[in-house]
PDB file of N, CA and C in Angstrom:
ATOM      1  N   MET A   1       7.369 -12.262  -2.509  1.00 61.00           N
ATOM      2  CA  MET A   1       6.467 -12.955  -3.375  1.00 61.00           C
ATOM      3  C   MET A   1       5.358 -11.979  -3.761  1.00 61.00           C
ATOM      4  N   ALA A   2       5.065 -11.882  -5.021  1.00 64.00           N
ATOM      5  CA  ALA A   2       3.979 -11.026  -5.486  1.00 64.00           C
ATOM      6  C   ALA A   2       2.741 -11.877  -5.702  1.00 64.00           C
ATOM      7  N   LEU A   3       1.603 -11.365  -5.305  1.00 70.00           N
ATOM      8  CA  LEU A   3       0.331 -12.071  -5.453  1.00 70.00           C
ATOM      9  C   LEU A   3      -0.679 -11.179  -6.141  1.00 70.00           C
ATOM     10  N   THR A   4      -1.728 -11.789  -6.642  1.00 74.00           N
ATOM     11  CA  THR A   4      -2.854 -11.043  -7.188  1.00 74.00           C
ATOM     12  C   THR A   4      -4.117 -11.596  -6.577  1.00 74.00           C
ATOM     13  N   ALA A   5      -4.902 -10.744  -5.946  1.00 74.00           N
ATOM     14  CA  ALA A   5      -6.185 -11.175  -5.385  1.00 74.00           C
ATOM     15  C   ALA A   5      -7.153 -11.376  -6.539  1.00 74.00           C
ATOM     16  N   VAL A   6      -7.899 -12.487  -6.505  1.00 80.00           N
ATOM     17  CA  VAL A   6      -8.853 -12.759  -7.577  1.00 80.00           C
ATOM     18  C   VAL A   6     -10.293 -12.609  -7.113  1.00 80.00           C
ATOM     19  N   GLY A   7     -10.505 -12.519  -5.819  1.00 81.00           N
ATOM     20  CA  GLY A   7     -11.861 -12.356  -5.315  1.00 81.00           C
ATOM     21  C   GLY A   7     -11.880 -12.211  -3.813  1.00 81.00           C
ATOM     22  N   VAL A   8     -13.028 -11.788  -3.311  1.00 80.00           N
ATOM     23  CA  VAL A   8     -13.244 -11.642  -1.875  1.00 80.00           C
ATOM     24  C   VAL A   8     -14.569 -12.312  -1.552  1.00 80.00           C
ATOM     25  N   LEU A   9     -14.604 -13.093  -0.477  1.00 82.00           N
ATOM     26  CA  LEU A   9     -15.863 -13.699  -0.052  1.00 82.00           C
ATOM     27  C   LEU A   9     -16.603 -12.707   0.831  1.00 82.00           C
ATOM     28  N   ARG A  10     -17.846 -12.429   0.470  1.00 84.00           N
ATOM     29  CA  ARG A  10     -18.680 -11.487   1.216  1.00 84.00           C
ATOM     30  C   ARG A  10     -19.872 -12.221   1.809  1.00 84.00           C
ATOM     31  N   ASP A  11     -20.376 -11.709   2.919  1.00 87.00           N
ATOM     32  CA  ASP A  11     -21.594 -12.234   3.540  1.00 87.00           C
ATOM     33  C   ASP A  11     -22.754 -11.957   2.592  1.00 87.00           C
ATOM     34  N   ASP A  12     -23.507 -12.994   2.234  1.00 88.00           N
ATOM     35  CA  ASP A  12     -24.616 -12.798   1.295  1.00 88.00           C
ATOM     36  C   ASP A  12     -25.912 -12.365   1.971  1.00 88.00           C
ATOM     37  N   GLY A  13     -25.883 -12.190   3.297  1.00 89.00           N
ATOM     38  CA  GLY A  13     -27.065 -11.743   4.023  1.00 89.00           C
ATOM     39  C   GLY A  13     -27.968 -12.867   4.485  1.00 89.00           C
ATOM     40  N   ASP A  14     -27.755 -14.078   3.961  1.00 90.00           N
ATOM     41  CA  ASP A  14     -28.557 -15.236   4.348  1.00 90.00           C
ATOM     42  C   ASP A  14     -27.737 -16.247   5.139  1.00 90.00           C
ATOM     43  N   GLY A  15     -26.623 -15.799   5.706  1.00 88.00           N
ATOM     44  CA  GLY A  15     -25.762 -16.692   6.478  1.00 88.00           C
ATOM     45  C   GLY A  15     -24.749 -17.432   5.630  1.00 88.00           C
ATOM     46  N   GLY A  16     -24.722 -17.165   4.345  1.00 89.00           N
ATOM     47  CA  GLY A  16     -23.757 -17.803   3.451  1.00 89.00           C
ATOM     48  C   GLY A  16     -22.724 -16.810   2.955  1.00 89.00           C
ATOM     49  N   LEU A  17     -21.862 -17.293   2.090  1.00 87.00           N
ATOM     50  CA  LEU A  17     -20.819 -16.446   1.511  1.00 87.00           C
ATOM     51  C   LEU A  17     -20.964 -16.436  -0.001  1.00 87.00           C
ATOM     52  N   ALA A  18     -20.736 -15.292  -0.598  1.00 86.00           N
ATOM     53  CA  ALA A  18     -20.783 -15.151  -2.053  1.00 86.00           C
ATOM     54  C   ALA A  18     -19.469 -14.541  -2.522  1.00 86.00           C
ATOM     55  N   PRO A  19     -18.856 -15.097  -3.574  1.00 83.00           N
ATOM     56  CA  PRO A  19     -17.598 -14.518  -4.069  1.00 83.00           C
ATOM     57  C   PRO A  19     -17.845 -13.212  -4.807  1.00 83.00           C
ATOM     58  N   GLU A  20     -16.995 -12.233  -4.517  1.00 83.00           N
ATOM     59  CA  GLU A  20     -16.999 -10.966  -5.252  1.00 83.00           C
ATOM     60  C   GLU A  20     -15.688 -10.963  -6.023  1.00 83.00           C
ATOM     61  N   TRP A  21     -15.740 -11.253  -7.304  1.00 82.00           N
ATOM     62  CA  TRP A  21     -14.528 -11.414  -8.105  1.00 82.00           C
ATOM     63  C   TRP A  21     -13.910 -10.078  -8.453  1.00 82.00           C
ATOM     64  N   THR A  22     -12.598  -9.974  -8.273  1.00 79.00           N
ATOM     65  CA  THR A  22     -11.888  -8.771  -8.694  1.00 79.00           C
ATOM     66  C   THR A  22     -11.413  -8.932 -10.133  1.00 79.00           C
ATOM     67  N   LEU A  23     -11.479 -10.156 -10.652  1.00 78.00           N
ATOM     68  CA  LEU A  23     -11.161 -10.392 -12.057  1.00 78.00           C
ATOM     69  C   LEU A  23     -12.397 -10.066 -12.881  1.00 78.00           C
ATOM     70  N   GLU A  24     -12.208  -9.415 -14.005  1.00 76.00           N
ATOM     71  CA  GLU A  24     -13.354  -9.010 -14.810  1.00 76.00           C
ATOM     72  C   GLU A  24     -14.197 -10.199 -15.246  1.00 76.00           C
ATOM     73  N   GLY A  25     -13.556 -11.312 -15.577  1.00 77.00           N
ATOM     74  CA  GLY A  25     -14.297 -12.486 -16.044  1.00 77.00           C
ATOM     75  C   GLY A  25     -14.556 -13.516 -14.960  1.00 77.00           C
ATOM     76  N   GLY A  26     -14.289 -13.173 -13.693  1.00 76.00           N
ATOM     77  CA  GLY A  26     -14.500 -14.136 -12.602  1.00 76.00           C
ATOM     78  C   GLY A  26     -13.664 -15.385 -12.800  1.00 76.00           C
ATOM     79  N   THR A  27     -14.254 -16.547 -12.571  1.00 78.00           N
ATOM     80  CA  THR A  27     -13.496 -17.798 -12.682  1.00 78.00           C
ATOM     81  C   THR A  27     -13.044 -18.075 -14.106  1.00 78.00           C
ATOM     82  N   ALA A  28     -13.654 -17.438 -15.105  1.00 81.00           N
ATOM     83  CA  ALA A  28     -13.235 -17.640 -16.496  1.00 81.00           C
ATOM     84  C   ALA A  28     -11.811 -17.133 -16.726  1.00 81.00           C
ATOM     85  N   GLU A  29     -11.345 -16.236 -15.861  1.00 82.00           N
ATOM     86  CA  GLU A  29      -9.990 -15.706 -15.986  1.00 82.00           C
ATOM     87  C   GLU A  29      -8.944 -16.617 -15.343  1.00 82.00           C
ATOM     88  N   LEU A  30      -9.388 -17.622 -14.597  1.00 81.00           N
ATOM     89  CA  LEU A  30      -8.466 -18.551 -13.931  1.00 81.00           C
ATOM     90  C   LEU A  30      -8.143 -19.714 -14.863  1.00 81.00           C
ATOM     91  N   TRP A  31      -7.246 -20.578 -14.444  1.00 86.00           N
ATOM     92  CA  TRP A  31      -6.821 -21.722 -15.246  1.00 86.00           C
ATOM     93  C   TRP A  31      -6.827 -22.967 -14.371  1.00 86.00           C
ATOM     94  N   ALA A  32      -6.883 -24.113 -15.010  1.00 87.00           N
ATOM     95  CA  ALA A  32      -6.858 -25.372 -14.277  1.00 87.00           C
ATOM     96  C   ALA A  32      -5.552 -25.485 -13.517  1.00 87.00           C
ATOM     97  N   GLY A  33      -5.626 -25.849 -12.260  1.00 85.00           N
ATOM     98  CA  GLY A  33      -4.434 -25.975 -11.430  1.00 85.00           C
ATOM     99  C   GLY A  33      -4.062 -24.712 -10.687  1.00 85.00           C
ATOM    100  N   ALA A  34      -4.821 -23.615 -10.870  1.00 80.00           N
ATOM    101  CA  ALA A  34      -4.537 -22.374 -10.144  1.00 80.00           C
ATOM    102  C   ALA A  34      -4.731 -22.620  -8.659  1.00 80.00           C
ATOM    103  N   VAL A  35      -3.837 -22.098  -7.846  1.00 77.00           N
ATOM    104  CA  VAL A  35      -3.910 -22.248  -6.395  1.00 77.00           C
ATOM    105  C   VAL A  35      -4.462 -20.954  -5.816  1.00 77.00           C
ATOM    106  N   LEU A  36      -5.544 -21.078  -5.053  1.00 78.00           N
ATOM    107  CA  LEU A  36      -6.138 -19.911  -4.405  1.00 78.00           C
ATOM    108  C   LEU A  36      -5.756 -19.952  -2.932  1.00 78.00           C
ATOM    109  N   LEU A  37      -5.181 -18.879  -2.435  1.00 75.00           N
ATOM    110  CA  LEU A  37      -4.744 -18.801  -1.050  1.00 75.00           C
ATOM    111  C   LEU A  37      -5.758 -18.008  -0.247  1.00 75.00           C
ATOM    112  N   ILE A  38      -5.824 -18.262   1.046  1.00 71.00           N
ATOM    113  CA  ILE A  38      -6.761 -17.561   1.927  1.00 71.00           C
ATOM    114  C   ILE A  38      -5.971 -16.664   2.860  1.00 71.00           C
ATOM    115  N   ALA A  39      -6.317 -15.388   2.894  1.00 69.00           N
ATOM    116  CA  ALA A  39      -5.731 -14.435   3.840  1.00 69.00           C
ATOM    117  C   ALA A  39      -6.782 -14.217   4.914  1.00 69.00           C
ATOM    118  N   ASP A  40      -6.729 -15.017   5.966  1.00 63.00           N
ATOM    119  CA  ASP A  40      -7.809 -15.009   6.954  1.00 63.00           C
ATOM    120  C   ASP A  40      -7.692 -13.930   8.007  1.00 63.00           C
ATOM    121  N   GLU A  41      -6.535 -13.370   8.200  1.00 65.00           N
ATOM    122  CA  GLU A  41      -6.367 -12.398   9.279  1.00 65.00           C
ATOM    123  C   GLU A  41      -6.304 -10.963   8.799  1.00 65.00           C
ATOM    124  N   ASP A  42      -5.765 -10.734   7.628  1.00 65.00           N
ATOM    125  CA  ASP A  42      -5.546  -9.362   7.154  1.00 65.00           C
ATOM    126  C   ASP A  42      -6.538  -9.027   6.053  1.00 65.00           C
ATOM    127  N   GLN A  43      -7.579  -8.282   6.398  1.00 65.00           N
ATOM    128  CA  GLN A  43      -8.615  -7.918   5.437  1.00 65.00           C
ATOM    129  C   GLN A  43      -8.084  -6.994   4.341  1.00 65.00           C
ATOM    130  N   ASP A  44      -7.039  -6.238   4.631  1.00 69.00           N
ATOM    131  CA  ASP A  44      -6.511  -5.262   3.679  1.00 69.00           C
ATOM    132  C   ASP A  44      -5.157  -5.689   3.127  1.00 69.00           C
ATOM    133  N   LEU A  45      -4.976  -6.991   2.912  1.00 71.00           N
ATOM    134  CA  LEU A  45      -3.697  -7.504   2.461  1.00 71.00           C
ATOM    135  C   LEU A  45      -3.322  -6.958   1.084  1.00 71.00           C
ATOM    136  N   CYS A  46      -4.287  -6.892   0.178  1.00 72.00           N
ATOM    137  CA  CYS A  46      -4.014  -6.452  -1.187  1.00 72.00           C
ATOM    138  C   CYS A  46      -4.642  -5.097  -1.456  1.00 72.00           C
ATOM    139  N   ALA A  47      -4.066  -4.397  -2.399  1.00 72.00           N
ATOM    140  CA  ALA A  47      -4.605  -3.110  -2.820  1.00 72.00           C
ATOM    141  C   ALA A  47      -5.905  -3.333  -3.586  1.00 72.00           C
ATOM    142  N   GLU A  48      -6.615  -2.249  -3.867  1.00 72.00           N
ATOM    143  CA  GLU A  48      -7.892  -2.364  -4.574  1.00 72.00           C
ATOM    144  C   GLU A  48      -7.756  -3.006  -5.947  1.00 72.00           C
ATOM    145  N   ASP A  49      -6.584  -2.855  -6.584  1.00 71.00           N
ATOM    146  CA  ASP A  49      -6.405  -3.465  -7.904  1.00 71.00           C
ATOM    147  C   ASP A  49      -6.067  -4.945  -7.815  1.00 71.00           C
ATOM    148  N   GLY A  50      -5.969  -5.477  -6.567  1.00 70.00           N
ATOM    149  CA  GLY A  50      -5.736  -6.908  -6.385  1.00 70.00           C
ATOM    150  C   GLY A  50      -4.285  -7.300  -6.218  1.00 70.00           C
ATOM    151  N   HIS A  51      -3.354  -6.364  -6.347  1.00 73.00           N
ATOM    152  CA  HIS A  51      -1.941  -6.704  -6.233  1.00 73.00           C
ATOM    153  C   HIS A  51      -1.434  -6.503  -4.811  1.00 73.00           C
ATOM    154  N   CYS A  52      -0.555  -7.408  -4.383  1.00 74.00           N
ATOM    155  CA  CYS A  52       0.046  -7.295  -3.063  1.00 74.00           C
ATOM    156  C   CYS A  52       1.391  -8.006  -3.074  1.00 74.00           C
ATOM    157  N   GLU A  53       2.170  -7.764  -2.053  1.00 75.00           N
ATOM    158  CA  GLU A  53       3.469  -8.404  -1.912  1.00 75.00           C
ATOM    159  C   GLU A  53       3.579  -8.988  -0.515  1.00 75.00           C
ATOM    160  N   LEU A  54       4.139 -10.183  -0.436  1.00 72.00           N
ATOM    161  CA  LEU A  54       4.365 -10.839   0.850  1.00 72.00           C
ATOM    162  C   LEU A  54       5.852 -11.037   1.042  1.00 72.00           C
ATOM    163  N   TYR A  55       6.286 -10.902   2.292  1.00 72.00           N
ATOM    164  CA  TYR A  55       7.692 -11.091   2.621  1.00 72.00           C
ATOM    165  C   TYR A  55       7.810 -12.129   3.712  1.00 72.00           C
ATOM    166  N   ARG A  56       8.815 -12.973   3.614  1.00 72.00           N
ATOM    167  CA  ARG A  56       9.077 -13.959   4.650  1.00 72.00           C
ATOM    168  C   ARG A  56       9.498 -13.265   5.935  1.00 72.00           C
ATOM    169  N   GLU A  57      10.217 -12.158   5.802  1.00 76.00           N
ATOM    170  CA  GLU A  57      10.625 -11.341   6.940  1.00 76.00           C
ATOM    171  C   GLU A  57      10.273  -9.892   6.625  1.00 76.00           C
ATOM    172  N   GLN A  58      10.086  -9.089   7.660  1.00 72.00           N
ATOM    173  CA  GLN A  58       9.805  -7.675   7.476  1.00 72.00           C
ATOM    174  C   GLN A  58      10.959  -7.036   6.716  1.00 72.00           C
ATOM    175  N   PRO A  59      10.703  -6.322   5.620  1.00 68.00           N
ATOM    176  CA  PRO A  59      11.799  -5.666   4.902  1.00 68.00           C
ATOM    177  C   PRO A  59      12.508  -4.660   5.805  1.00 68.00           C
ATOM    178  N   ALA A  60      13.794  -4.565   5.633  1.00 70.00           N
ATOM    179  CA  ALA A  60      14.573  -3.610   6.427  1.00 70.00           C
ATOM    180  C   ALA A  60      14.145  -2.198   6.059  1.00 70.00           C
ATOM    181  N   PRO A  61      13.976  -1.334   7.063  1.00 71.00           N
ATOM    182  CA  PRO A  61      13.575   0.042   6.749  1.00 71.00           C
ATOM    183  C   PRO A  61      14.675   0.765   5.975  1.00 71.00           C
ATOM    184  N   VAL A  62      14.262   1.595   5.073  1.00 66.00           N
ATOM    185  CA  VAL A  62      15.202   2.391   4.293  1.00 66.00           C
ATOM    186  C   VAL A  62      15.467   3.667   5.073  1.00 66.00           C
ATOM    187  N   ALA A  63      16.721   3.935   5.306  1.00 62.00           N
ATOM    188  CA  ALA A  63      17.081   5.133   6.072  1.00 62.00           C
ATOM    189  C   ALA A  63      16.676   6.374   5.276  1.00 62.00           C
ATOM    190  N   ALA A  64      16.068   7.304   5.981  1.00 68.00           N
ATOM    191  CA  ALA A  64      15.659   8.551   5.345  1.00 68.00           C
ATOM    192  C   ALA A  64      16.899   9.378   5.030  1.00 68.00           C
ATOM    193  N   VAL A  65      16.979   9.840   3.811  1.00 74.00           N
ATOM    194  CA  VAL A  65      18.095  10.673   3.393  1.00 74.00           C
ATOM    195  C   VAL A  65      17.657  12.127   3.532  1.00 74.00           C
ATOM    196  N   PRO A  66      18.445  12.930   4.280  1.00 79.00           N
ATOM    197  CA  PRO A  66      18.065  14.332   4.420  1.00 79.00           C
ATOM    198  C   PRO A  66      17.906  14.980   3.042  1.00 79.00           C
ATOM    199  N   GLU A  67      16.895  15.794   2.922  1.00 81.00           N
ATOM    200  CA  GLU A  67      16.597  16.454   1.661  1.00 81.00           C
ATOM    201  C   GLU A  67      16.475  17.948   1.915  1.00 81.00           C
ATOM    202  N   ARG A  68      17.044  18.738   1.038  1.00 83.00           N
ATOM    203  CA  ARG A  68      16.969  20.184   1.181  1.00 83.00           C
ATOM    204  C   ARG A  68      15.764  20.678   0.396  1.00 83.00           C
ATOM    205  N   LEU A  69      14.816  21.266   1.115  1.00 81.00           N
ATOM    206  CA  LEU A  69      13.613  21.804   0.487  1.00 81.00           C
ATOM    207  C   LEU A  69      13.721  23.318   0.415  1.00 81.00           C
ATOM    208  N   VAL A  70      13.382  23.865  -0.732  1.00 84.00           N
ATOM    209  CA  VAL A  70      13.364  25.314  -0.907  1.00 84.00           C
ATOM    210  C   VAL A  70      11.942  25.686  -1.295  1.00 84.00           C
ATOM    211  N   MET A  71      11.350  26.582  -0.504  1.00 80.00           N
ATOM    212  CA  MET A  71       9.980  27.019  -0.756  1.00 80.00           C
ATOM    213  C   MET A  71       9.953  28.536  -0.844  1.00 80.00           C
ATOM    214  N   THR A  72       9.009  29.041  -1.615  1.00 84.00           N
ATOM    215  CA  THR A  72       8.863  30.484  -1.713  1.00 84.00           C
ATOM    216  C   THR A  72       7.385  30.850  -1.722  1.00 84.00           C
ATOM    217  N   ASP A  73       7.084  32.017  -1.187  1.00 82.00           N
ATOM    218  CA  ASP A  73       5.711  32.517  -1.236  1.00 82.00           C
ATOM    219  C   ASP A  73       5.614  33.676  -2.232  1.00 82.00           C
ATOM    220  N   GLY A  74       6.651  33.839  -3.040  1.00 83.00           N
ATOM    221  CA  GLY A  74       6.687  34.917  -4.007  1.00 83.00           C
ATOM    222  C   GLY A  74       7.446  36.125  -3.509  1.00 83.00           C
ATOM    223  N   LEU A  75       7.532  36.268  -2.199  1.00 85.00           N
ATOM    224  CA  LEU A  75       8.233  37.403  -1.611  1.00 85.00           C
ATOM    225  C   LEU A  75       9.428  36.916  -0.793  1.00 85.00           C
ATOM    226  N   HIS A  76       9.245  35.824  -0.060  1.00 83.00           N
ATOM    227  CA  HIS A  76      10.288  35.263   0.797  1.00 83.00           C
ATOM    228  C   HIS A  76      10.666  33.874   0.297  1.00 83.00           C
ATOM    229  N   THR A  77      11.906  33.487   0.541  1.00 86.00           N
ATOM    230  CA  THR A  77      12.368  32.137   0.219  1.00 86.00           C
ATOM    231  C   THR A  77      12.753  31.458   1.518  1.00 86.00           C
ATOM    232  N   TYR A  78      12.280  30.216   1.680  1.00 81.00           N
ATOM    233  CA  TYR A  78      12.537  29.452   2.904  1.00 81.00           C
ATOM    234  C   TYR A  78      13.287  28.179   2.532  1.00 81.00           C
ATOM    235  N   GLU A  79      14.253  27.826   3.362  1.00 83.00           N
ATOM    236  CA  GLU A  79      14.991  26.585   3.166  1.00 83.00           C
ATOM    237  C   GLU A  79      14.841  25.722   4.403  1.00 83.00           C
ATOM    238  N   TYR A  80      14.716  24.419   4.197  1.00 81.00           N
ATOM    239  CA  TYR A  80      14.584  23.471   5.305  1.00 81.00           C
ATOM    240  C   TYR A  80      15.258  22.168   4.905  1.00 81.00           C
ATOM    241  N   VAL A  81      16.015  21.593   5.822  1.00 82.00           N
ATOM    242  CA  VAL A  81      16.629  20.285   5.599  1.00 82.00           C
ATOM    243  C   VAL A  81      15.828  19.273   6.404  1.00 82.00           C
ATOM    244  N   THR A  82      15.279  18.279   5.720  1.00 81.00           N
ATOM    245  CA  THR A  82      14.427  17.288   6.373  1.00 81.00           C
ATOM    246  C   THR A  82      15.220  16.449   7.368  1.00 81.00           C
ATOM    247  N   GLY A  83      14.496  15.861   8.305  1.00 79.00           N
ATOM    248  CA  GLY A  83      15.104  14.959   9.270  1.00 79.00           C
ATOM    249  C   GLY A  83      15.470  15.608  10.593  1.00 79.00           C
ATOM    250  N   HIS A  84      15.293  16.905  10.713  1.00 74.00           N
ATOM    251  CA  HIS A  84      15.646  17.596  11.952  1.00 74.00           C
ATOM    252  C   HIS A  84      14.460  17.795  12.880  1.00 74.00           C
ATOM    253  N   ASN A  85      13.261  17.823  12.332  1.00 77.00           N
ATOM    254  CA  ASN A  85      12.082  18.070  13.146  1.00 77.00           C
ATOM    255  C   ASN A  85      10.934  17.219  12.603  1.00 77.00           C
ATOM    256  N   ALA A  86      10.563  16.168  13.335  1.00 78.00           N
ATOM    257  CA  ALA A  86       9.541  15.228  12.879  1.00 78.00           C
ATOM    258  C   ALA A  86       8.201  15.901  12.627  1.00 78.00           C
ATOM    259  N   ALA A  87       7.846  16.883  13.445  1.00 76.00           N
ATOM    260  CA  ALA A  87       6.560  17.573  13.278  1.00 76.00           C
ATOM    261  C   ALA A  87       6.531  18.346  11.959  1.00 76.00           C
ATOM    262  N   ILE A  88       7.627  19.027  11.640  1.00 77.00           N
ATOM    263  CA  ILE A  88       7.675  19.783  10.396  1.00 77.00           C
ATOM    264  C   ILE A  88       7.713  18.817   9.209  1.00 77.00           C
ATOM    265  N   ASP A  89       8.489  17.728   9.332  1.00 76.00           N
ATOM    266  CA  ASP A  89       8.532  16.726   8.263  1.00 76.00           C
ATOM    267  C   ASP A  89       7.129  16.199   7.972  1.00 76.00           C
ATOM    268  N   LYS A  90       6.368  15.907   9.026  1.00 76.00           N
ATOM    269  CA  LYS A  90       5.008  15.395   8.849  1.00 76.00           C
ATOM    270  C   LYS A  90       4.122  16.438   8.186  1.00 76.00           C
ATOM    271  N   MET A  91       4.240  17.677   8.612  1.00 75.00           N
ATOM    272  CA  MET A  91       3.432  18.754   8.047  1.00 75.00           C
ATOM    273  C   MET A  91       3.715  18.928   6.562  1.00 75.00           C
ATOM    274  N   LEU A  92       4.983  18.754   6.157  1.00 74.00           N
ATOM    275  CA  LEU A  92       5.373  18.915   4.759  1.00 74.00           C
ATOM    276  C   LEU A  92       5.135  17.651   3.947  1.00 74.00           C
ATOM    277  N   GLY A  93       4.730  16.547   4.624  1.00 75.00           N
ATOM    278  CA  GLY A  93       4.467  15.304   3.908  1.00 75.00           C
ATOM    279  C   GLY A  93       5.720  14.540   3.532  1.00 75.00           C
ATOM    280  N   VAL A  94       6.817  14.774   4.276  1.00 73.00           N
ATOM    281  CA  VAL A  94       8.071  14.088   4.023  1.00 73.00           C
ATOM    282  C   VAL A  94       7.970  12.677   4.576  1.00 73.00           C
ATOM    283  N   LYS A  95       8.308  11.684   3.751  1.00 68.00           N
ATOM    284  CA  LYS A  95       8.298  10.289   4.194  1.00 68.00           C
ATOM    285  C   LYS A  95       9.514  10.045   5.073  1.00 68.00           C
ATOM    286  N   SER A  96       9.277   9.451   6.247  1.00 58.00           N
ATOM    287  CA  SER A  96      10.419   9.197   7.145  1.00 58.00           C
ATOM    288  C   SER A  96      10.920   7.784   6.979  1.00 58.00           C
TER     289      SER A  96
END
């Protein structure tokens, strides 16, 4: 299910809550009958642009496909196949 965050409730400093709208027009961008959901446990549920995705079950992990990387420093050429050394994969920024 894809969602769009429309606002965040922030502490107003006086013990109350004030909405911080992520929609440019605030409530003017909403429509009659719109359902607003509360994400009470996960503060970082949606990205900064307000978009997020929810799954009924955790998506199955995608198996990492070995990738052949070729690097050169101008003098030497190096080859590496990902998936053999987690430390090197992390250093190279390879997604596992």
